[in-house]
Amino acid sequence: MRRFVTKAAALTAVVFPLVGAGVAGAQTQAVDEKAGPVSFANIASVRIGDEGQRGGALITETQRSPLLPGQSKLGPERVSVPKDDGERATFGGHYQIDLGRYSASQNPYPPGIASRDHNVFAALQATTVPTATAETNYALRDNWQGGTKPADNTVLVLEGAKTTVDCTGPAKLSGTSSVARLWVRQAGGALGIVPVPGGNAGLQLKNLRLGPPGDITNADRATTVSDLKLTRVAAFDQLIRQDGWRGGDFTAVAGWRVEITTHVKDAQGVALQDVRTGIVLGGVSCSVPKGFVAKAAAPAGGPTATQAAVPTQVPAGYLGAAAPTTDGDGSRVPLGLGLLFGGVFFAAVALLLGRRRRTGTG
């Protein structure tokens, strides 16, 4: 993606505004940008097609911990995926992921789930320990179903979902993925609560009324069904991430991984093709290098991690040069090319401004 940096980064700055600036902590020595302690947090990302095959990924804004103690927090304007026409074209047009806050007329959740803002941030503590958190309510909708209300199209809900990582040291890494309740569209049509899988166990569901992410010639809603598997992210490579999202010598991860296999059929029940979609909700990671030792904690009343003076965010982007095949004649789900922008530009700006700040105050 680096070859798109020059023009793309300037445009992305307009499309995906960064979080407002704040005050950095008392730490004066920045951590190493390329190999030092770092954390990342992403609220939702999607890959269409199998890994390594023809397909692509839509990755929302990813927060990166700053080089000085502080945090980078996702802005409240991100309430759904897709959030505009460009992302909708990339996503395929049928699916929608809601991220907590909603208007009364657009409530995609079961009764009793209140509208709330998400809390997604990547932080470098005053001790230089990297941490990250993503928490909200998630709802996966298939608008191809044509329900009269948003909730009529909801297939899966993660209520009170929270993922968090902490890298206190090479021998003290932690990552947790929790959820208060899981709701799934039942065979009878209503959303019902299902048991939350524990540990590495996954929840596997068959023959859900869930279509493909985009239009497919001759696909029929009445005969097309999907299998869905929900698991916890257990490895760094299971995250869907931009080039700027890196690991380290020691890395902790967390998140919820949704794998969908859609069995697309025509009106006569003849199989047309299978479409695979991968979704990661609340993907977070933190990393530290070999020999990392956290600094002493600040005394009571001392400085703590605050909003980063230079917000550090990898803009939303698209990975992959082609979209998955959607029918036998080689046509494809339209995946827009207007979101191909990485975070190298913003990392460079953050580093440059940080150096100028230190020079001016030294």
Short mmCIF file of C-alpha atoms in Angstrom, two decimals:
data_model
loop_
_atom_site.label_atom_id
_atom_site.label_comp_id
_atom_site.label_asym_id
_atom_site.label_seq_id
_atom_site.Cartn_x
_atom_site.Cartn_y
_atom_site.Cartn_z
CA MET A 1 0.00 0.00 0.00
CA ARG A 2 2.94 2.40 0.42
CA ARG A 3 2.89 3.33 -3.25
CA PHE A 4 -0.39 5.19 -2.71
CA VAL A 5 0.88 7.41 0.11
CA THR A 6 1.39 10.85 -1.46
CA LYS A 7 -2.04 11.74 -2.83
CA ALA A 8 -4.06 9.25 -0.86
CA ALA A 9 -2.96 10.37 2.57
CA ALA A 10 -4.06 13.95 1.98
CA LEU A 11 -7.51 12.79 0.88
CA THR A 12 -7.84 10.37 3.77
CA ALA A 13 -7.16 13.18 6.21
CA VAL A 14 -10.41 14.74 5.04
CA VAL A 15 -12.49 11.56 4.88
CA PHE A 16 -11.36 10.21 8.24
CA PRO A 17 -10.64 13.13 10.61
CA LEU A 18 -8.33 12.39 13.50
CA VAL A 19 -9.11 12.72 17.17
CA GLY A 20 -8.48 16.10 18.79
CA ALA A 21 -5.09 16.85 20.34
CA GLY A 22 -4.37 16.79 24.05
CA VAL A 23 -1.42 16.90 26.45
CA ALA A 24 1.33 14.25 26.53
CA GLY A 25 2.68 12.81 29.77
CA ALA A 26 5.87 13.79 31.51
CA GLN A 27 7.96 11.18 29.67
CA THR A 28 10.50 13.07 27.54
CA GLN A 29 12.24 10.13 25.80
CA ALA A 30 10.08 8.71 23.04
CA VAL A 31 9.97 4.95 22.55
CA ASP A 32 11.46 3.54 19.34
CA GLU A 33 8.91 3.88 16.56
CA LYS A 34 9.95 0.74 14.66
CA ALA A 35 10.81 -1.70 17.44
CA GLY A 36 9.64 -0.20 20.74
CA PRO A 37 6.53 -1.00 22.78
CA VAL A 38 3.36 -0.37 20.79
CA SER A 39 -0.35 -1.16 20.78
CA PHE A 40 -3.15 -1.04 18.21
CA ALA A 41 -6.94 -1.04 18.42
CA ASN A 42 -9.50 -1.53 15.64
CA ILE A 43 -13.26 -1.68 16.05
CA ALA A 44 -14.24 -3.74 12.98
CA SER A 45 -12.67 -5.00 9.76
CA VAL A 46 -13.82 -7.33 7.00
CA ARG A 47 -12.17 -9.65 4.47
CA ILE A 48 -14.13 -10.99 1.50
CA GLY A 49 -12.77 -14.19 -0.02
CA ASP A 50 -10.28 -16.71 1.36
CA GLU A 51 -6.88 -15.53 2.57
CA GLY A 52 -4.46 -15.58 -0.35
CA GLN A 53 -7.19 -15.81 -2.97
CA ARG A 54 -8.78 -13.12 -5.10
CA GLY A 55 -10.52 -10.79 -2.67
CA GLY A 56 -9.97 -7.78 -0.48
CA ALA A 57 -10.38 -6.30 2.98
CA LEU A 58 -12.07 -3.20 4.36
CA ILE A 59 -10.24 -2.04 7.48
CA THR A 60 -11.65 0.77 9.60
CA GLU A 61 -9.50 3.40 11.30
CA THR A 62 -6.89 1.73 13.51
CA GLN A 63 -5.61 3.51 16.61
CA ARG A 64 -1.87 3.28 17.32
CA SER A 65 -0.29 4.11 20.65
CA PRO A 66 1.83 7.29 20.56
CA LEU A 67 5.61 7.41 20.99
CA LEU A 68 5.23 9.34 24.25
CA PRO A 69 2.84 8.37 27.07
CA GLY A 70 -0.71 9.03 25.96
CA GLN A 71 -3.54 7.42 24.06
CA SER A 72 -5.15 7.55 20.63
CA LYS A 73 -8.92 7.12 20.74
CA LEU A 74 -11.42 6.34 17.97
CA GLY A 75 -13.73 9.29 17.30
CA PRO A 76 -17.48 8.96 18.00
CA GLU A 77 -18.46 9.55 14.35
CA ARG A 78 -17.66 5.91 13.48
CA VAL A 79 -20.97 4.18 14.32
CA SER A 80 -21.23 1.61 11.51
CA VAL A 81 -19.40 -0.29 8.79
CA PRO A 82 -19.89 0.76 6.07
CA LYS A 83 -20.30 4.42 6.95
CA ASP A 84 -20.46 5.91 3.45
CA ASP A 85 -20.95 4.97 -0.20
CA GLY A 86 -17.26 4.24 -0.79
CA GLU A 87 -17.12 1.73 2.05
CA ARG A 88 -20.49 0.32 1.01
CA ALA A 89 -19.14 -0.47 -2.45
CA THR A 90 -16.08 -2.09 -0.88
CA PHE A 91 -18.17 -4.11 1.58
CA GLY A 92 -20.49 -5.42 -1.16
CA GLY A 93 -23.71 -3.58 -0.29
CA HIS A 94 -25.64 -6.15 1.79
CA TYR A 95 -23.95 -6.40 5.19
CA GLN A 96 -23.83 -3.71 7.85
CA ILE A 97 -22.07 -3.79 11.21
CA ASP A 98 -23.51 -1.45 13.84
CA LEU A 99 -21.17 -0.30 16.59
CA GLY A 100 -23.23 0.75 19.57
CA ARG A 101 -24.80 4.18 19.09
CA TYR A 102 -28.01 4.42 17.07
CA SER A 103 -31.04 6.64 16.50
CA ALA A 104 -34.47 5.49 17.65
CA SER A 105 -35.59 4.80 14.08
CA GLN A 106 -32.45 2.82 13.22
CA ASN A 107 -32.18 0.50 16.22
CA PRO A 108 -30.64 -2.81 15.05
CA TYR A 109 -30.55 -4.41 18.52
CA PRO A 110 -33.00 -6.55 20.50
CA PRO A 111 -35.17 -4.72 23.08
CA GLY A 112 -33.30 -3.56 26.15
CA ILE A 113 -29.91 -2.82 24.59
CA ALA A 114 -29.30 0.87 25.10
CA SER A 115 -27.61 3.17 22.61
CA ARG A 116 -24.02 3.75 23.71
CA ASP A 117 -20.76 5.18 22.44
CA HIS A 118 -17.90 2.77 21.82
CA ASN A 119 -14.63 2.99 23.74
CA VAL A 120 -11.70 2.12 21.48
CA PHE A 121 -8.15 3.27 22.22
CA ALA A 122 -4.48 2.33 22.05
CA ALA A 123 -2.31 3.71 24.85
CA LEU A 124 1.28 3.98 26.03
CA GLN A 125 1.21 4.20 29.80
CA ALA A 126 3.57 6.47 31.78
CA THR A 127 5.51 3.27 32.53
CA THR A 128 5.87 2.78 28.70
CA VAL A 129 3.65 -0.32 28.95
CA PRO A 130 1.42 -0.54 25.84
CA THR A 131 -2.27 -1.37 26.29
CA ALA A 132 -5.36 -1.33 24.08
CA THR A 133 -9.12 -1.73 24.54
CA ALA A 134 -12.18 -1.98 22.31
CA GLU A 135 -15.63 -2.18 23.87
CA THR A 136 -19.16 -1.65 22.55
CA ASN A 137 -22.24 -3.55 21.32
CA TYR A 138 -21.96 -5.08 17.84
CA ALA A 139 -24.80 -6.01 15.49
CA LEU A 140 -24.35 -7.73 12.13
CA ARG A 141 -27.16 -7.02 9.68
CA ASP A 142 -27.95 -8.51 6.27
CA ASN A 143 -30.01 -5.81 4.57
CA TRP A 144 -30.55 -8.13 1.58
CA GLN A 145 -33.25 -9.80 3.70
CA GLY A 146 -35.48 -6.75 3.21
CA GLY A 147 -36.93 -6.46 6.72
CA THR A 148 -39.19 -3.50 7.49
CA LYS A 149 -37.12 -2.47 10.55
CA PRO A 150 -33.32 -2.54 11.01
CA ALA A 151 -33.60 -5.16 13.76
CA ASP A 152 -35.51 -7.45 11.36
CA ASN A 153 -32.29 -7.84 9.36
CA THR A 154 -29.98 -8.42 12.35
CA VAL A 155 -28.40 -11.86 12.41
CA LEU A 156 -25.82 -11.67 15.21
CA VAL A 157 -25.42 -9.37 18.25
CA LEU A 158 -22.50 -9.21 20.68
CA GLU A 159 -23.88 -7.33 23.66
CA GLY A 160 -21.36 -5.79 26.04
CA ALA A 161 -18.37 -7.00 24.06
CA LYS A 162 -14.92 -6.02 25.36
CA THR A 163 -11.44 -6.91 24.16
CA THR A 164 -8.30 -5.75 25.89
CA VAL A 165 -4.54 -6.36 25.85
CA ASP A 166 -1.74 -5.45 28.25
CA CYS A 167 2.00 -5.96 27.64
CA THR A 168 3.61 -5.29 31.00
CA GLY A 169 6.69 -7.29 29.97
CA PRO A 170 7.88 -10.18 27.79
CA ALA A 171 6.80 -12.67 30.46
CA LYS A 172 3.64 -10.79 31.38
CA LEU A 173 1.35 -10.49 28.38
CA SER A 174 -2.44 -10.66 28.58
CA GLY A 175 -5.30 -10.57 26.11
CA THR A 176 -8.98 -11.09 26.90
CA SER A 177 -12.15 -11.21 24.78
CA SER A 178 -15.44 -11.15 26.66
CA VAL A 179 -19.12 -10.58 25.90
CA ALA A 180 -22.11 -10.23 28.20
CA ARG A 181 -24.65 -11.92 25.89
CA LEU A 182 -24.81 -13.34 22.37
CA TRP A 183 -27.94 -13.02 20.26
CA VAL A 184 -28.54 -15.04 17.08
CA ARG A 185 -31.41 -15.07 14.58
CA GLN A 186 -33.31 -18.29 15.31
CA ALA A 187 -35.02 -20.64 12.83
CA GLY A 188 -38.37 -19.20 13.88
CA GLY A 189 -37.25 -15.69 12.92
CA ALA A 190 -36.67 -14.07 16.33
CA LEU A 191 -33.38 -13.05 17.89
CA GLY A 192 -32.55 -15.38 20.77
CA ILE A 193 -29.78 -15.65 23.36
CA VAL A 194 -27.21 -18.43 22.91
CA PRO A 195 -24.44 -19.57 25.29
CA VAL A 196 -21.16 -17.67 25.14
CA PRO A 197 -18.27 -19.95 24.14
CA GLY A 198 -15.54 -20.22 26.75
CA GLY A 199 -11.78 -20.30 26.24
CA ASN A 200 -10.80 -21.36 22.73
CA ALA A 201 -14.16 -22.98 22.08
CA GLY A 202 -16.11 -21.57 19.14
CA LEU A 203 -19.79 -21.10 18.46
CA GLN A 204 -20.81 -22.78 15.20
CA LEU A 205 -24.17 -22.12 13.58
CA LYS A 206 -25.59 -23.80 10.47
CA ASN A 207 -28.13 -22.72 7.85
CA LEU A 208 -28.63 -19.16 9.06
CA ARG A 209 -30.89 -16.93 6.97
CA LEU A 210 -27.91 -14.88 5.85
CA GLY A 211 -26.95 -14.06 2.28
CA PRO A 212 -23.66 -13.07 0.59
CA PRO A 213 -22.09 -9.65 1.23
CA GLY A 214 -22.84 -8.45 -2.32
CA ASP A 215 -25.06 -9.06 -5.33
CA ILE A 216 -24.66 -12.40 -7.10
CA THR A 217 -26.45 -13.17 -10.36
CA ASN A 218 -29.49 -15.46 -9.85
CA ALA A 219 -28.99 -15.70 -6.07
CA ASP A 220 -32.27 -16.40 -4.26
CA ARG A 221 -33.04 -15.25 -0.70
CA ALA A 222 -35.35 -18.17 0.02
CA THR A 223 -32.75 -20.86 -0.71
CA THR A 224 -29.45 -19.16 0.15
CA VAL A 225 -28.17 -19.84 3.68
CA SER A 226 -24.90 -19.39 5.59
CA ASP A 227 -22.83 -21.19 8.18
CA LEU A 228 -21.26 -18.95 10.84
CA LYS A 229 -18.44 -19.58 13.29
CA LEU A 230 -17.58 -17.21 16.14
CA THR A 231 -14.22 -17.58 17.93
CA ARG A 232 -11.77 -15.51 19.92
CA VAL A 233 -8.74 -14.14 18.09
CA ALA A 234 -5.82 -16.26 19.27
CA ALA A 235 -2.94 -15.24 16.99
CA PHE A 236 -1.60 -12.03 15.46
CA ASP A 237 -2.12 -13.34 11.92
CA GLN A 238 -5.85 -13.78 12.62
CA LEU A 239 -6.27 -10.00 12.82
CA ILE A 240 -7.32 -8.13 9.66
CA ARG A 241 -4.88 -5.25 9.61
CA GLN A 242 -3.08 -2.60 7.55
CA ASP A 243 0.62 -2.66 6.74
CA GLY A 244 1.27 -0.13 9.48
CA TRP A 245 -0.10 -2.45 12.16
CA ARG A 246 2.96 -4.33 13.43
CA GLY A 247 3.81 -6.93 16.00
CA GLY A 248 7.00 -7.30 18.03
CA ASP A 249 9.23 -9.87 19.70
CA PHE A 250 6.45 -10.51 22.22
CA THR A 251 2.85 -9.83 21.20
CA ALA A 252 -0.56 -10.21 22.84
CA VAL A 253 -3.82 -10.16 20.87
CA ALA A 254 -7.57 -10.21 21.45
CA GLY A 255 -10.72 -9.84 19.39
CA TRP A 256 -13.78 -11.65 18.09
CA ARG A 257 -13.50 -13.45 14.75
CA VAL A 258 -16.62 -14.15 12.66
CA GLU A 259 -16.22 -16.57 9.76
CA ILE A 260 -19.17 -16.84 7.36
CA THR A 261 -19.55 -19.35 4.54
CA THR A 262 -22.54 -18.49 2.37
CA HIS A 263 -24.01 -21.26 0.23
CA VAL A 264 -25.48 -19.27 -2.65
CA LYS A 265 -28.31 -21.01 -4.52
CA ASP A 266 -30.81 -20.06 -7.20
CA ALA A 267 -34.61 -20.23 -6.93
CA GLN A 268 -34.57 -23.97 -7.77
CA GLY A 269 -32.04 -24.67 -5.00
CA VAL A 270 -29.15 -25.28 -7.38
CA ALA A 271 -25.81 -24.37 -5.81
CA LEU A 272 -24.14 -21.41 -7.54
CA GLN A 273 -21.07 -20.91 -5.36
CA ASP A 274 -19.80 -20.50 -1.81
CA VAL A 275 -18.71 -17.06 -0.63
CA ARG A 276 -16.47 -16.71 2.43
CA THR A 277 -16.43 -13.59 4.58
CA GLY A 278 -14.18 -12.97 7.58
CA ILE A 279 -14.91 -10.28 10.16
CA VAL A 280 -12.84 -9.24 13.18
CA LEU A 281 -14.63 -7.22 15.85
CA GLY A 282 -12.60 -5.35 18.45
CA GLY A 283 -9.20 -6.45 17.17
CA VAL A 284 -6.45 -5.27 19.54
CA SER A 285 -2.76 -6.06 20.02
CA CYS A 286 0.24 -4.91 22.01
CA SER A 287 3.92 -5.72 21.57
CA VAL A 288 7.22 -5.24 23.38
CA PRO A 289 10.81 -6.01 22.26
CA LYS A 290 13.26 -8.42 23.84
CA GLY A 291 14.70 -7.05 27.06
CA PHE A 292 11.81 -4.61 27.61
CA VAL A 293 11.48 -3.42 31.19
CA ALA A 294 8.64 -1.13 32.23
CA LYS A 295 9.60 2.17 33.83
CA ALA A 296 8.73 2.84 37.45
CA ALA A 297 5.14 3.85 38.05
CA ALA A 298 4.43 7.54 38.56
CA PRO A 299 3.89 8.59 42.19
CA ALA A 300 0.35 9.12 43.41
CA GLY A 301 -1.07 12.18 41.74
CA GLY A 302 1.64 12.06 39.07
CA PRO A 303 1.12 12.07 35.32
CA THR A 304 -0.90 9.35 33.61
CA ALA A 305 -1.57 8.55 29.98
CA THR A 306 -3.57 11.35 28.40
CA GLN A 307 -4.70 12.13 24.87
CA ALA A 308 -1.70 12.09 22.55
CA ALA A 309 -0.31 15.49 21.56
CA VAL A 310 -0.06 14.17 18.00
CA PRO A 311 -2.93 11.71 17.36
CA THR A 312 -1.63 8.48 15.87
CA GLN A 313 -4.11 6.69 13.69
CA VAL A 314 -3.77 4.42 10.68
CA PRO A 315 -6.59 5.58 8.39
CA ALA A 316 -9.27 3.25 7.12
CA GLY A 317 -8.15 1.35 4.07
CA TYR A 318 -8.66 -1.39 1.55
CA LEU A 319 -6.24 -4.26 0.93
CA GLY A 320 -6.13 -6.41 -2.17
CA ALA A 321 -6.11 -5.75 -5.90
CA ALA A 322 -9.27 -7.60 -6.84
CA ALA A 323 -12.66 -8.62 -5.56
CA PRO A 324 -13.99 -12.16 -5.16
CA THR A 325 -15.82 -13.79 -8.05
CA THR A 326 -19.58 -13.51 -7.68
CA ASP A 327 -20.86 -15.63 -10.54
CA GLY A 328 -19.71 -18.03 -13.20
CA ASP A 329 -19.01 -15.40 -15.87
CA GLY A 330 -16.23 -13.79 -13.86
CA SER A 331 -18.06 -10.67 -12.67
CA ARG A 332 -17.14 -9.49 -9.17
CA VAL A 333 -18.60 -7.92 -6.08
CA PRO A 334 -17.68 -4.24 -6.59
CA LEU A 335 -14.87 -3.33 -4.20
CA GLY A 336 -14.11 0.40 -4.36
CA LEU A 337 -10.55 1.55 -4.91
CA GLY A 338 -11.05 4.89 -3.19
CA LEU A 339 -9.97 3.53 0.22
CA LEU A 340 -6.49 2.22 -0.59
CA PHE A 341 -4.71 4.52 1.82
CA GLY A 342 -2.15 3.50 4.47
CA GLY A 343 -0.91 5.28 7.57
CA VAL A 344 2.71 6.01 6.60
CA PHE A 345 1.95 9.69 6.01
CA PHE A 346 0.50 10.21 9.47
CA ALA A 347 3.31 8.30 11.16
CA ALA A 348 5.83 10.54 9.43
CA VAL A 349 3.97 13.70 10.46
CA ALA A 350 3.73 12.51 14.07
CA LEU A 351 7.44 11.75 14.20
CA LEU A 352 8.42 15.07 12.58
CA LEU A 353 6.24 17.14 14.93
CA GLY A 354 7.49 15.16 17.90
CA ARG A 355 11.11 15.91 16.99
CA ARG A 356 10.36 19.61 16.51
CA ARG A 357 8.60 19.73 19.87
CA ARG A 358 11.53 18.11 21.65
CA THR A 359 14.01 20.41 19.87
CA GLY A 360 12.03 23.49 20.84
CA THR A 361 11.77 22.48 24.50
CA GLY A 362 15.29 21.06 24.91
#
